[in-house]
Coordinates of C-alpha atoms in Angstrom, one line a residue:
M16 CA 0.0 0.0 0.0
N17 CA 1.2 3.5 -0.8
L18 CA 1.6 5.2 2.5
N19 CA 1.9 8.8 1.1
A20 CA -1.0 8.4 -1.3
F21 CA -3.1 7.2 1.6
W22 CA -2.5 10.1 3.9
L23 CA -2.6 12.6 1.0
A24 CA -6.1 11.4 0.3
A25 CA -7.1 11.7 3.9
L26 CA -5.8 15.3 4.1
V27 CA -7.7 16.2 0.8
L28 CA -10.9 14.8 2.2
A29 CA -10.4 16.7 5.4
A30 CA -10.0 20.1 3.6
G31 CA -12.8 22.5 4.0
A32 CA -14.7 20.7 6.7
A33 CA -14.5 23.2 9.5
P34 CA -17.0 25.7 8.2
V35 CA -19.8 23.2 8.3
L36 CA -19.6 22.7 12.2
A37 CA -20.1 26.3 12.8
Q38 CA -23.4 26.0 11.0
G39 CA -24.7 23.2 13.3
G40 CA -28.2 22.2 12.2
S41 CA -27.7 23.3 8.7
P42 CA -28.3 21.0 5.6
L43 CA -25.4 18.6 5.1
S44 CA -24.5 16.6 2.0
F45 CA -23.0 13.3 2.3
A46 CA -19.7 14.5 0.9
Q47 CA -19.6 17.2 3.6
A48 CA -20.5 14.7 6.2
Q49 CA -17.6 12.5 5.0
Q50 CA -15.2 15.3 5.3
L51 CA -16.2 16.1 8.8
L52 CA -15.9 12.5 9.8
L53 CA -12.4 12.0 8.4
S54 CA -11.1 15.2 9.7
G55 CA -12.6 14.9 13.3
S56 CA -12.3 11.2 13.9
D57 CA -10.3 10.2 17.1
Q58 CA -10.1 6.7 15.7
L59 CA -8.5 7.8 12.4
A60 CA -6.2 10.2 14.4
A61 CA -5.0 7.4 16.5
S62 CA -4.3 5.3 13.5
A63 CA -2.3 8.1 12.0
K64 CA -0.2 8.3 15.2
A65 CA 0.4 4.5 15.0
V66 CA 1.6 4.9 11.4
E67 CA 3.8 7.9 12.3
S68 CA 5.3 6.0 15.2
A69 CA 6.1 3.0 12.9
R70 CA 7.8 5.3 10.4
L71 CA 9.8 7.0 12.9
R72 CA 11.0 3.8 14.5
R73 CA 12.0 2.6 11.0
E74 CA 13.9 5.8 10.3
G75 CA 15.6 5.6 13.6
M76 CA 17.0 2.2 12.8
Q77 CA 18.3 3.2 9.3
G78 CA 21.9 3.3 10.3
L79 CA 21.8 -0.1 12.2
G80 CA 25.1 -1.9 11.6
G81 CA 27.0 1.3 11.0
P82 CA 30.0 2.6 13.0
S83 CA 29.6 4.2 16.5
V84 CA 32.0 6.6 18.1
A85 CA 32.1 7.2 21.9
V86 CA 34.0 9.5 24.1
T87 CA 34.9 8.3 27.6
G88 CA 36.2 10.6 30.3
M89 CA 37.0 10.0 33.9
G90 CA 38.0 12.3 36.8
Y91 CA 39.1 10.7 40.0
R92 CA 41.2 11.3 43.3
Y93 CA 43.2 8.5 44.8
S94 CA 45.0 7.9 48.1
A95 CA 47.6 5.2 48.3
S96 CA 49.7 4.0 51.3
A97 CA 52.5 1.4 51.6
D98 CA 54.5 0.1 54.6
I99 CA 58.1 -0.7 53.4
S100 CA 60.3 -2.8 55.6
L101 CA 63.9 -1.4 56.0
D102 CA 65.2 -4.5 57.7
P103 CA 67.1 -5.8 54.6
A104 CA 68.6 -2.4 54.2
R105 CA 69.8 -2.3 57.9
H106 CA 71.4 -5.7 57.7
A107 CA 73.1 -4.8 54.5
L108 CA 74.4 -1.7 56.1
D109 CA 75.7 -3.6 59.1
G110 CA 77.5 -5.9 56.8
V111 CA 79.1 -3.0 55.0
L112 CA 80.3 -1.4 58.2
G113 CA 81.8 -4.6 59.4
H114 CA 84.2 -4.7 56.3
L115 CA 85.3 -1.1 56.7
P116 CA 89.0 -0.5 57.9
P117 CA 89.4 0.0 61.6
G118 CA 89.8 3.7 61.2
L119 CA 86.5 4.1 59.5
G120 CA 84.7 1.5 61.6
A121 CA 85.2 3.6 64.7
A122 CA 83.1 6.3 63.1
A123 CA 80.2 3.9 62.4
P124 CA 78.5 4.2 65.7
Q125 CA 78.0 7.9 64.9
L126 CA 75.8 7.1 61.8
P127 CA 72.0 7.4 62.3
Q128 CA 70.1 4.2 62.9
L129 CA 67.7 3.3 60.2
P130 CA 64.0 2.5 61.3
S131 CA 62.7 -1.0 60.9
S132 CA 60.0 0.3 58.4
I133 CA 58.8 3.3 56.7
D134 CA 55.1 4.3 55.9
L135 CA 54.5 5.9 52.5
Q136 CA 51.4 7.7 51.5
R137 CA 50.4 9.3 48.2
K138 CA 47.3 11.5 47.3
A139 CA 46.5 13.2 44.0
N140 CA 43.9 14.1 41.6
R141 CA 43.8 12.6 38.1
A142 CA 41.8 12.8 34.9
S143 CA 41.8 10.9 31.6
A144 CA 39.8 10.7 28.4
S145 CA 39.5 8.5 25.4
V146 CA 37.8 8.2 22.0
S147 CA 36.8 4.8 20.9
L148 CA 35.3 3.5 17.5
L149 CA 33.3 0.3 17.0
W150 CA 32.4 -0.6 13.4
P151 CA 30.5 -3.9 12.6
L152 CA 32.1 -4.8 9.3
Y153 CA 29.9 -7.9 8.9
I154 CA 27.1 -9.1 11.2
G155 CA 25.5 -11.8 9.0
G156 CA 22.7 -9.6 7.5
L157 CA 21.1 -9.0 10.9
G158 CA 20.8 -5.2 10.2
D159 CA 18.9 -5.8 7.0
A160 CA 16.7 -8.3 8.7
V161 CA 15.8 -5.9 11.5
R162 CA 15.0 -3.0 9.0
G163 CA 12.9 -5.4 6.9
E164 CA 10.8 -6.2 9.9
L165 CA 10.4 -2.6 10.8
D166 CA 9.3 -1.9 7.2
A167 CA 6.7 -4.6 7.5
L168 CA 5.4 -3.3 10.8
A169 CA 5.0 0.2 9.2
D170 CA 3.1 -1.4 6.3
E171 CA 0.9 -3.2 8.9
A172 CA 0.1 0.1 10.6
V173 CA -0.8 1.5 7.3
A174 CA -3.2 -1.3 6.5
D175 CA -4.8 -1.0 9.9
A176 CA -5.2 2.8 9.3
A177 CA -6.8 2.0 5.9
A178 CA -9.1 -0.5 7.4
S179 CA -10.3 2.2 10.1
A180 CA -10.9 4.6 7.2
H181 CA -13.0 2.1 5.3
G182 CA -15.0 1.2 8.5
L183 CA -15.6 4.8 9.3
R184 CA -17.0 5.4 5.8
S185 CA -19.3 2.4 6.1
L186 CA -20.3 3.8 9.6
L187 CA -21.2 7.1 8.0
V188 CA -23.3 5.5 5.3
Q189 CA -25.2 3.6 8.0
R190 CA -25.8 6.7 10.2
Y191 CA -26.3 9.2 7.3
F192 CA -28.8 7.2 5.1
G193 CA -30.2 5.7 8.3
A194 CA -31.2 9.3 9.3
Q195 CA -32.6 9.8 5.8
L196 CA -34.7 6.6 6.0
A197 CA -36.1 7.6 9.4
E198 CA -36.9 11.0 8.2
R199 CA -38.8 9.7 5.2
A200 CA -40.7 7.2 7.3
A201 CA -41.6 9.9 9.7
R202 CA -42.9 12.3 7.1
L203 CA -44.8 9.6 5.4
R204 CA -46.5 8.7 8.8
E205 CA -47.2 12.4 9.4
R206 CA -48.7 12.8 5.9
A207 CA -50.8 9.8 6.5
L208 CA -51.9 11.2 9.9
A209 CA -53.0 14.4 8.3
G210 CA -55.1 12.5 5.9
V211 CA -56.6 10.3 8.6
R212 CA -57.5 13.4 10.6
E213 CA -59.3 14.9 7.6
H214 CA -61.3 11.7 7.2
D215 CA -61.9 11.6 10.9
D216 CA -63.4 15.1 10.8
A217 CA -65.4 14.1 7.8
A218 CA -66.7 11.0 9.7
Q219 CA -67.7 13.2 12.6
R220 CA -69.8 15.3 10.2
M221 CA -71.3 12.3 8.5
L222 CA -72.2 10.8 11.9
R223 CA -74.1 14.0 12.8
T224 CA -76.0 13.9 9.5
G225 CA -76.8 10.2 10.0
V226 CA -74.8 9.1 6.9
I227 CA -72.6 6.6 8.8
S228 CA -73.3 4.6 11.9
Q229 CA -71.7 5.0 15.4
L230 CA -69.6 1.9 14.8
E231 CA -68.0 3.4 11.7
R232 CA -67.3 6.5 13.6
L233 CA -65.5 4.5 16.3
Q234 CA -63.6 2.7 13.7
A235 CA -62.4 6.1 12.3
Q236 CA -61.4 7.2 15.7
A237 CA -59.4 4.0 16.4
A238 CA -57.7 4.4 13.1
L239 CA -56.8 8.0 14.1
A240 CA -55.4 7.0 17.4
D241 CA -53.3 4.3 15.8
A242 CA -52.0 6.7 13.1
E243 CA -51.0 9.3 15.8
Q244 CA -49.1 6.6 17.7
Q245 CA -47.4 5.4 14.5
A246 CA -46.4 9.0 13.6
R247 CA -45.1 9.8 17.1
K248 CA -43.0 6.6 17.0
A249 CA -41.6 7.4 13.6
R250 CA -40.7 10.9 14.6
G251 CA -38.9 9.7 17.7
D252 CA -37.0 7.2 15.6
A253 CA -36.0 10.0 13.2
D254 CA -34.9 12.2 16.1
L255 CA -32.8 9.4 17.5
A256 CA -31.2 8.7 14.1
A257 CA -30.5 12.4 13.6
T258 CA -28.8 12.5 17.1
A259 CA -26.7 9.4 16.3
L260 CA -25.5 11.1 13.1
A261 CA -24.7 14.4 14.9
R262 CA -22.7 12.6 17.5
T263 CA -20.9 10.4 14.8
L264 CA -19.9 13.7 13.1
K265 CA -19.3 15.5 16.6
A266 CA -21.7 18.2 15.4
A267 CA -22.7 20.7 18.2
A268 CA -26.4 20.7 16.9
R269 CA -28.6 18.6 14.7
V270 CA -27.8 18.3 11.1
Q271 CA -30.1 17.8 8.2
P272 CA -29.0 15.2 5.6
T273 CA -29.7 16.4 2.1
S274 CA -28.3 13.6 0.0
P275 CA -31.3 11.3 -0.7
L276 CA -31.5 7.5 -0.7
F277 CA -30.8 6.0 -4.1
V278 CA -31.0 2.9 -6.2
A279 CA -29.4 2.2 -9.6
S280 CA -31.8 0.5 -11.9
Q281 CA -28.9 -0.9 -13.9
P282 CA -27.2 -3.9 -12.4
L283 CA -23.6 -3.7 -11.1
P284 CA -20.6 -4.6 -13.1
P285 CA -19.6 -8.3 -13.1
L286 CA -18.7 -10.0 -9.9
Q287 CA -15.3 -10.9 -10.9
G288 CA -14.1 -7.4 -11.2
F289 CA -15.0 -6.7 -7.6
I290 CA -13.2 -9.8 -6.5
D291 CA -10.1 -8.7 -8.5
A292 CA -10.3 -5.3 -6.9
A293 CA -10.5 -6.8 -3.5
H294 CA -7.5 -8.8 -4.1
R295 CA -5.7 -5.6 -5.0
H296 CA -7.0 -3.1 -2.4
H297 CA -8.3 -4.9 0.6
P298 CA -6.3 -3.8 3.6
G299 CA -6.8 -7.1 5.3
L300 CA -4.6 -8.7 2.5
D301 CA -2.1 -6.0 3.0
K302 CA -1.9 -6.7 6.7
V303 CA -1.6 -10.4 6.0
Q304 CA 1.3 -9.7 3.6
A305 CA 3.0 -7.4 6.1
K306 CA 2.8 -10.3 8.6
R307 CA 4.4 -12.6 6.1
R308 CA 7.3 -10.2 5.6
Q309 CA 7.7 -9.8 9.4
A310 CA 8.0 -13.6 9.7
G311 CA 10.4 -13.7 6.8
A312 CA 12.6 -11.0 8.6
L313 CA 12.5 -12.9 11.9
H314 CA 13.8 -16.0 10.1
E315 CA 16.5 -14.0 8.5
A316 CA 17.5 -12.6 11.8
Q317 CA 17.8 -16.2 13.3
E318 CA 19.9 -17.2 10.4
A319 CA 22.2 -14.1 10.8
L320 CA 23.0 -15.2 14.4
R321 CA 24.5 -18.5 13.1
R322 CA 27.1 -16.6 10.8
P323 CA 30.4 -15.0 12.0
Q324 CA 30.6 -11.4 13.1
V325 CA 33.5 -9.2 12.1
L326 CA 34.1 -6.0 14.1
G327 CA 36.5 -3.2 13.7
F328 CA 37.6 -1.2 16.8
G329 CA 40.0 1.4 17.9
M330 CA 40.7 3.6 21.0
R331 CA 43.0 6.6 21.5
E332 CA 43.7 8.4 24.7
V333 CA 43.2 12.2 24.8
N334 CA 46.1 13.7 26.6
T335 CA 47.2 17.3 26.9
G336 CA 50.9 16.3 27.1
G337 CA 53.1 13.3 26.3
K338 CA 52.5 10.7 23.8
P339 CA 48.9 9.2 23.9
N340 CA 48.2 5.5 24.0
W341 CA 46.1 4.0 21.2
V342 CA 45.0 0.6 20.0
A343 CA 43.1 -0.5 16.8
G344 CA 42.3 -3.9 15.3
V345 CA 39.8 -6.3 14.0
A346 CA 37.9 -8.9 16.0
V347 CA 36.1 -12.0 14.6
R348 CA 33.5 -13.8 16.6
W349 CA 31.8 -17.1 15.5
T350 CA 29.7 -18.9 18.0
L351 CA 30.4 -22.6 17.5
W352 CA 27.9 -23.9 20.1
D353 CA 25.8 -22.4 22.8
S354 CA 22.8 -23.5 25.0
I355 CA 20.3 -22.2 22.5
D356 CA 18.9 -24.6 19.9
R357 CA 19.3 -22.6 16.8
D358 CA 17.8 -25.2 14.6
A359 CA 14.6 -25.2 16.5
L360 CA 14.4 -21.4 16.5
A361 CA 14.9 -21.5 12.7
A362 CA 12.2 -24.1 12.3
S363 CA 9.9 -22.0 14.4
S364 CA 10.4 -18.8 12.3
Q365 CA 9.9 -21.0 9.2
R366 CA 6.6 -22.3 10.5
K367 CA 5.6 -18.6 11.0
I368 CA 6.2 -18.0 7.3
E369 CA 4.1 -21.0 6.3
Q370 CA 1.4 -19.8 8.7
A371 CA 1.3 -16.4 7.1
E372 CA 1.1 -17.9 3.6
L373 CA -1.8 -20.2 4.6
T374 CA -3.5 -17.3 6.3
R375 CA -3.2 -15.3 3.1
E376 CA -4.8 -18.2 1.1
Q377 CA -7.6 -18.4 3.5
A378 CA -8.1 -14.6 3.5
L379 CA -8.4 -14.5 -0.3
S380 CA -11.0 -17.2 -0.2
D381 CA -13.0 -15.6 2.7
I382 CA -12.8 -12.1 1.0
A383 CA -13.9 -13.5 -2.3
L384 CA -16.9 -15.1 -0.6
L385 CA -17.7 -11.8 1.4
V386 CA -17.5 -9.8 -1.9
E387 CA -20.0 -12.3 -3.6
K388 CA -22.4 -12.1 -0.7
N389 CA -22.4 -8.3 -0.7
W390 CA -22.6 -8.2 -4.5
L391 CA -25.7 -10.5 -4.4
A392 CA -27.2 -8.4 -1.6
V393 CA -26.9 -5.3 -3.7
D394 CA -28.5 -6.9 -6.8
Q395 CA -31.3 -8.4 -4.6
A396 CA -32.1 -5.0 -3.1
R397 CA -32.1 -3.5 -6.6
T398 CA -34.5 -6.0 -8.0
Q399 CA -36.8 -5.9 -5.0
Y400 CA -37.0 -2.2 -5.2
L401 CA -37.9 -2.3 -8.9
A402 CA -40.4 -5.1 -8.2
Q403 CA -42.1 -3.0 -5.4
Q404 CA -43.0 -0.4 -8.1
A405 CA -46.0 -2.5 -9.1
Q406 CA -47.1 -2.6 -5.5
E407 CA -46.9 1.2 -5.2
N408 CA -48.8 1.7 -8.4
L409 CA -51.6 -0.6 -7.1
A410 CA -51.7 1.2 -3.8
R411 CA -51.9 4.5 -5.5
E412 CA -54.7 3.3 -7.8
L413 CA -56.6 1.9 -4.9
L414 CA -56.3 5.3 -3.2
R415 CA -57.7 7.0 -6.3
L416 CA -60.6 4.6 -6.5
R417 CA -61.4 4.8 -2.8
T418 CA -61.3 8.5 -2.9
A419 CA -63.8 8.6 -5.8
S420 CA -66.0 6.0 -4.1
L421 CA -66.3 8.1 -1.0
R422 CA -67.0 11.2 -3.0
E423 CA -69.7 9.3 -4.8
G424 CA -71.1 7.8 -1.7
T425 CA -70.4 4.2 -2.5
G426 CA -67.3 3.8 -0.2
T427 CA -66.6 4.5 3.4
A428 CA -64.2 6.7 5.2
L429 CA -62.7 3.7 6.9
E430 CA -61.9 2.1 3.6
L431 CA -60.1 5.2 2.5
I432 CA -58.2 5.5 5.6
D433 CA -57.0 1.9 5.3
T434 CA -56.1 2.6 1.7
E435 CA -54.0 5.6 2.6
L436 CA -52.2 3.8 5.5
N437 CA -51.5 1.0 3.0
L438 CA -49.9 3.4 0.6
T439 CA -47.8 4.7 3.4
K440 CA -46.7 1.2 4.3
V441 CA -45.8 0.4 0.7
Q442 CA -43.8 3.6 0.4
T443 CA -42.0 3.1 3.6
E444 CA -41.1 -0.4 2.7
R445 CA -39.7 0.8 -0.6
A446 CA -37.6 3.3 1.3
Q447 CA -36.3 0.5 3.5
T448 CA -35.4 -1.5 0.5
A449 CA -33.5 1.5 -1.0
H450 CA -31.8 1.7 2.4
Q451 CA -30.8 -1.9 2.1
Y452 CA -29.4 -1.3 -1.4
V453 CA -27.2 1.6 0.0
Q454 CA -26.0 -0.2 3.0
A455 CA -25.2 -3.5 0.8
L456 CA -23.3 -1.1 -1.7
A457 CA -21.4 0.4 1.2
A458 CA -20.5 -3.1 2.4
L459 CA -19.5 -4.3 -1.0
L460 CA -17.1 -1.4 -1.6
E461 CA -15.6 -1.8 2.0
S462 CA -15.0 -5.6 1.2
T463 CA -13.2 -4.6 -2.0
G464 CA -11.1 -1.8 -0.4
Q465 CA -12.9 0.8 -2.5
S466 CA -15.0 2.7 0.1
D467 CA -13.9 6.0 -1.5
E468 CA -15.8 5.0 -4.6
F469 CA -19.2 5.2 -2.8
D470 CA -19.8 8.8 -3.9
R471 CA -19.2 8.0 -7.5
Y472 CA -21.9 5.2 -7.3
R473 CA -24.2 7.5 -5.5
A474 CA -23.9 10.2 -8.1
Q475 CA -24.5 7.7 -11.0
A476 CA -27.6 6.3 -9.5
D477 CA -30.8 7.1 -11.6
I478 CA -33.3 6.7 -8.9
Q479 CA -33.2 9.2 -5.9
I480 CA -35.7 9.0 -3.0
A481 CA -35.6 12.2 -1.1
S482 CA -37.1 12.2 2.5
D483 CA -40.0 14.5 1.4
A484 CA -40.6 12.8 -1.9
P485 CA -44.5 12.0 -2.5

């Protein structure tokens, strides 16, 4: 995955989002909502920090295996004492005096007597400094193995960040168009309630004139009470959905979604194209591949420890006077045997590689199945929505006939009320089907790693269902 491209896209999506929040409660398109979500998401910000941390760790280890220079300085004070015996010197002196001529020997008693021992003490302050160089000339490829693992860890962090971004887009689709569906359902129920109230008033007048019976009047009142309850519930659901959307976007006030529900009457492109796209773009596969590279780097590191190591070294004292001491050379180290079973460790890391390869194969199969499931869900919702058109046409025609019958005196107000409520039910069900289409499309694009393509599909859809559509 291209790290720079990922974060450049995130920055572009975040641009221009701030002014919308200041208008809390104003109309909000889906594109604006997406900008707000991506720019204000704590989850995405945390993912960005994880990516940045991985990149910095990799940059910090770029020079692994290169030379290192150190300066060592010491300052110290010492006190030393020694007790030196003078007995050997005294015996030697006595022997010398015994061999002197008689004239000189007479003078010997006048010489001072040496003590049996002498106590010496020395105190001083000293300082020393040195510069040392250590250069690993060959370490069996250990440095490359470590850098390779850090590269793979950075790619894994990018894959996790991409998965978070895809998940956030899908969450936004759920909340945004869920609010649209709830608003449309509430308006349909409120519109039906207004019609039922009119018919209830008409039924009251007809009862007073003796056109209908008391039973028919009570039936109209019961229908009104039920319509009021359904309208209240639908409005409560719409308010809750709007609150969920506002909190998802961290908006200070309620927002009004303006991008309508949609359905494309034309079928999706062939399934295989989506499966191929998933194999190229799905962040889960990128993560599995990063895990495979980490396992390979670990195996290389284990093998590097089997090889000899060659080190260059040098040290020179830093003195203000005199000729400084120095040393330089090359050291070779090759572990012939130790208590660690290197063969077992190498086999363990090889199993990790095999595990990652098998996991990738399983992930390819699972993702292909998920893509097919979502692709079928989109197509099923599309065909169901189109099939429901006949039901809505029938409900509208029945409403027209019931209205004409009541006007001509051959129908009842209750029949008309039932017909209006049935039309509301059919329209609500079609809106729910359109919502299923939108959610299935979002899930399909997420499973193929193409959540950023959702807006393009939305713009190309030829059926738009606004919340206030008749």
